[in-house]
């Protein structure tokens, strides 16, 4: 073996990944020294430890790593001083920025990432400088920290540039095909085939093979799982129920356990198909799709006995430990067991443990509504909508007054064609049972609004404002409703309240007027002019947690161009389409120079289906995964009563506003379905909600967009794809009127 001893540097948030990797690779004869900032003495850095270690290095770089002084201090010169040709494997791992619960990928492929970390360390330095002397307990230690942070602020850009110049790999690339990349980079590729043969399963769950065999016995493929989950229930119990557990004699017990068996089998079946799913966080379906389902447990109107009961939101590990002790000491403590299950339900790796707790609750109390509702939420998370409906219905059979079950059932039924009235009935019941929960009223109001019940929707949204007066987005919705109802005075009143006041930000630091706002302005230090070029940093560019690829149609003017500007400012990648190629390239250059935006222009006419299909199909691989489609292209052509209308104008509007939207959606949405994630935003109009004289065909096309948005939402929701629309009124700074009157500026 050429290189068998490695040192691994990482931030403590990536400890689970580091230990998992090393546990796998030690089976091939490798040894590892794990080193993170948590292992250091006060004042020590990882670089100091690394200076004394000549072993090959595996460096795990995450957002947390680049924002931790102990991790990055003096790291650049230490890496540069290592022997040329010495093995260094640099892996970009996910991080948890700003204490987020959901991981985000770490990327260094754009200049914006460098600026993000430069700004971060400059801000840290400025904040430390603003602390008053009378608030500092250790002046000498504080001065040392300031000097260290200042030095990091100077060096972080060069460190990231150095990392960018090296060959870096994603975590998925490192672990793919039984760590083939690691074997190759370490010079041990000849051992890889033996490792694969001897260790076919590397998952943490030692019972994985047994669970795969079990799920394969129950279901042959995903289609069978989806169908059988809603078939007639059998009398047999799940094999996952422990053999020595006493069974309830209740007549409904078999059904409940059989429902549970099908959910477990379905989940295990997903693991069978994607054994490394835990490591794949590119699919953010769980984050987007589960937020609504989770929310109805976060404000449980039936508080439990434990310290922070009733919340699905992850709680500190000591609370889980406390609940586990309660359950261990009293296995029949149903409230504690339910709270523990609610916590565990947040993390997919605890799926089996969650369902086992819920199964035990149903054994002790076969009519426990909250257990059924939690199972409904889990089913919805794994796209088992029919099974979720059955669980919520079981919860309501047990307790018709359990508000969260009404809410969960109503939310699912909203996505099913023909079930809108039933959904609204359940949401109405939920708001009656949970009158002090703003999100319940908001869900109810949105359902009413989507189905044209404007006055009732306004009343529901007003209730949201009573509970949460700062919701400007709700005020905007009420203003829009009054506008549609023709009450312009109330519309203006509510719209006025949505105008943002100057933001007052409390940083938590003492007030100190006239304090410098840039490092260059601080007179305490001499700084080379070329060290940090703040004037080169676009102050308005914001790096998003995840860079999205967004396709905007009709981007050459008006709303499309303004949307591109905003999204570029937010740091996303843009595919810009339009008919006027010169304008597309001008916009591309503008966004590149102002924000450093990656753009891909496509000049074509969306009214031509074959061309539209081919353009999307021909996108380069790096641009083919569209995260968000904004169907913006649209126009009004002519303004005449129906008996005088120009047929060519009608065809132009129908071909662009309806057919163009359909062609583009048909070309892009299959990729979203395959990836099980995505979002489609249709730009509609107030003309799609209320007609006006001589606007006949234009209004009809926008009413069609409204209908398409609703039906697309129902079609695509099961695949984790969100569909929405924006309905603006007349916007002055566009070419809308110029196009409508065929270039006649006088009209």
PDB file of C-alpha atoms in Angstrom, residues 484 685-692 699:
ATOM      1  CA  UNK A 484     -60.250  43.091  -7.347  1.00  0.00           C
ATOM      2  CA  UNK A 685     -52.285  39.614 -14.451  1.00  0.00           C
ATOM      3  CA  UNK A 686     -55.135  41.239 -12.612  1.00  0.00           C
ATOM      4  CA  UNK A 687     -56.807  40.845 -16.019  1.00  0.00           C
ATOM      5  CA  UNK A 688     -56.869  37.142 -15.214  1.00  0.00           C
ATOM      6  CA  UNK A 689     -59.169  37.862 -12.296  1.00  0.00           C
ATOM      7  CA  UNK A 690     -61.309  40.759 -13.534  1.00  0.00           C
ATOM      8  CA  UNK A 691     -62.205  41.721 -17.119  1.00  0.00           C
ATOM      9  CA  UNK A 692     -62.364  45.206 -18.619  1.00  0.00           C
ATOM     10  CA  UNK A 699     -58.270  38.817 -20.368  1.00  0.00           C
TER      11      UNK A 699
END
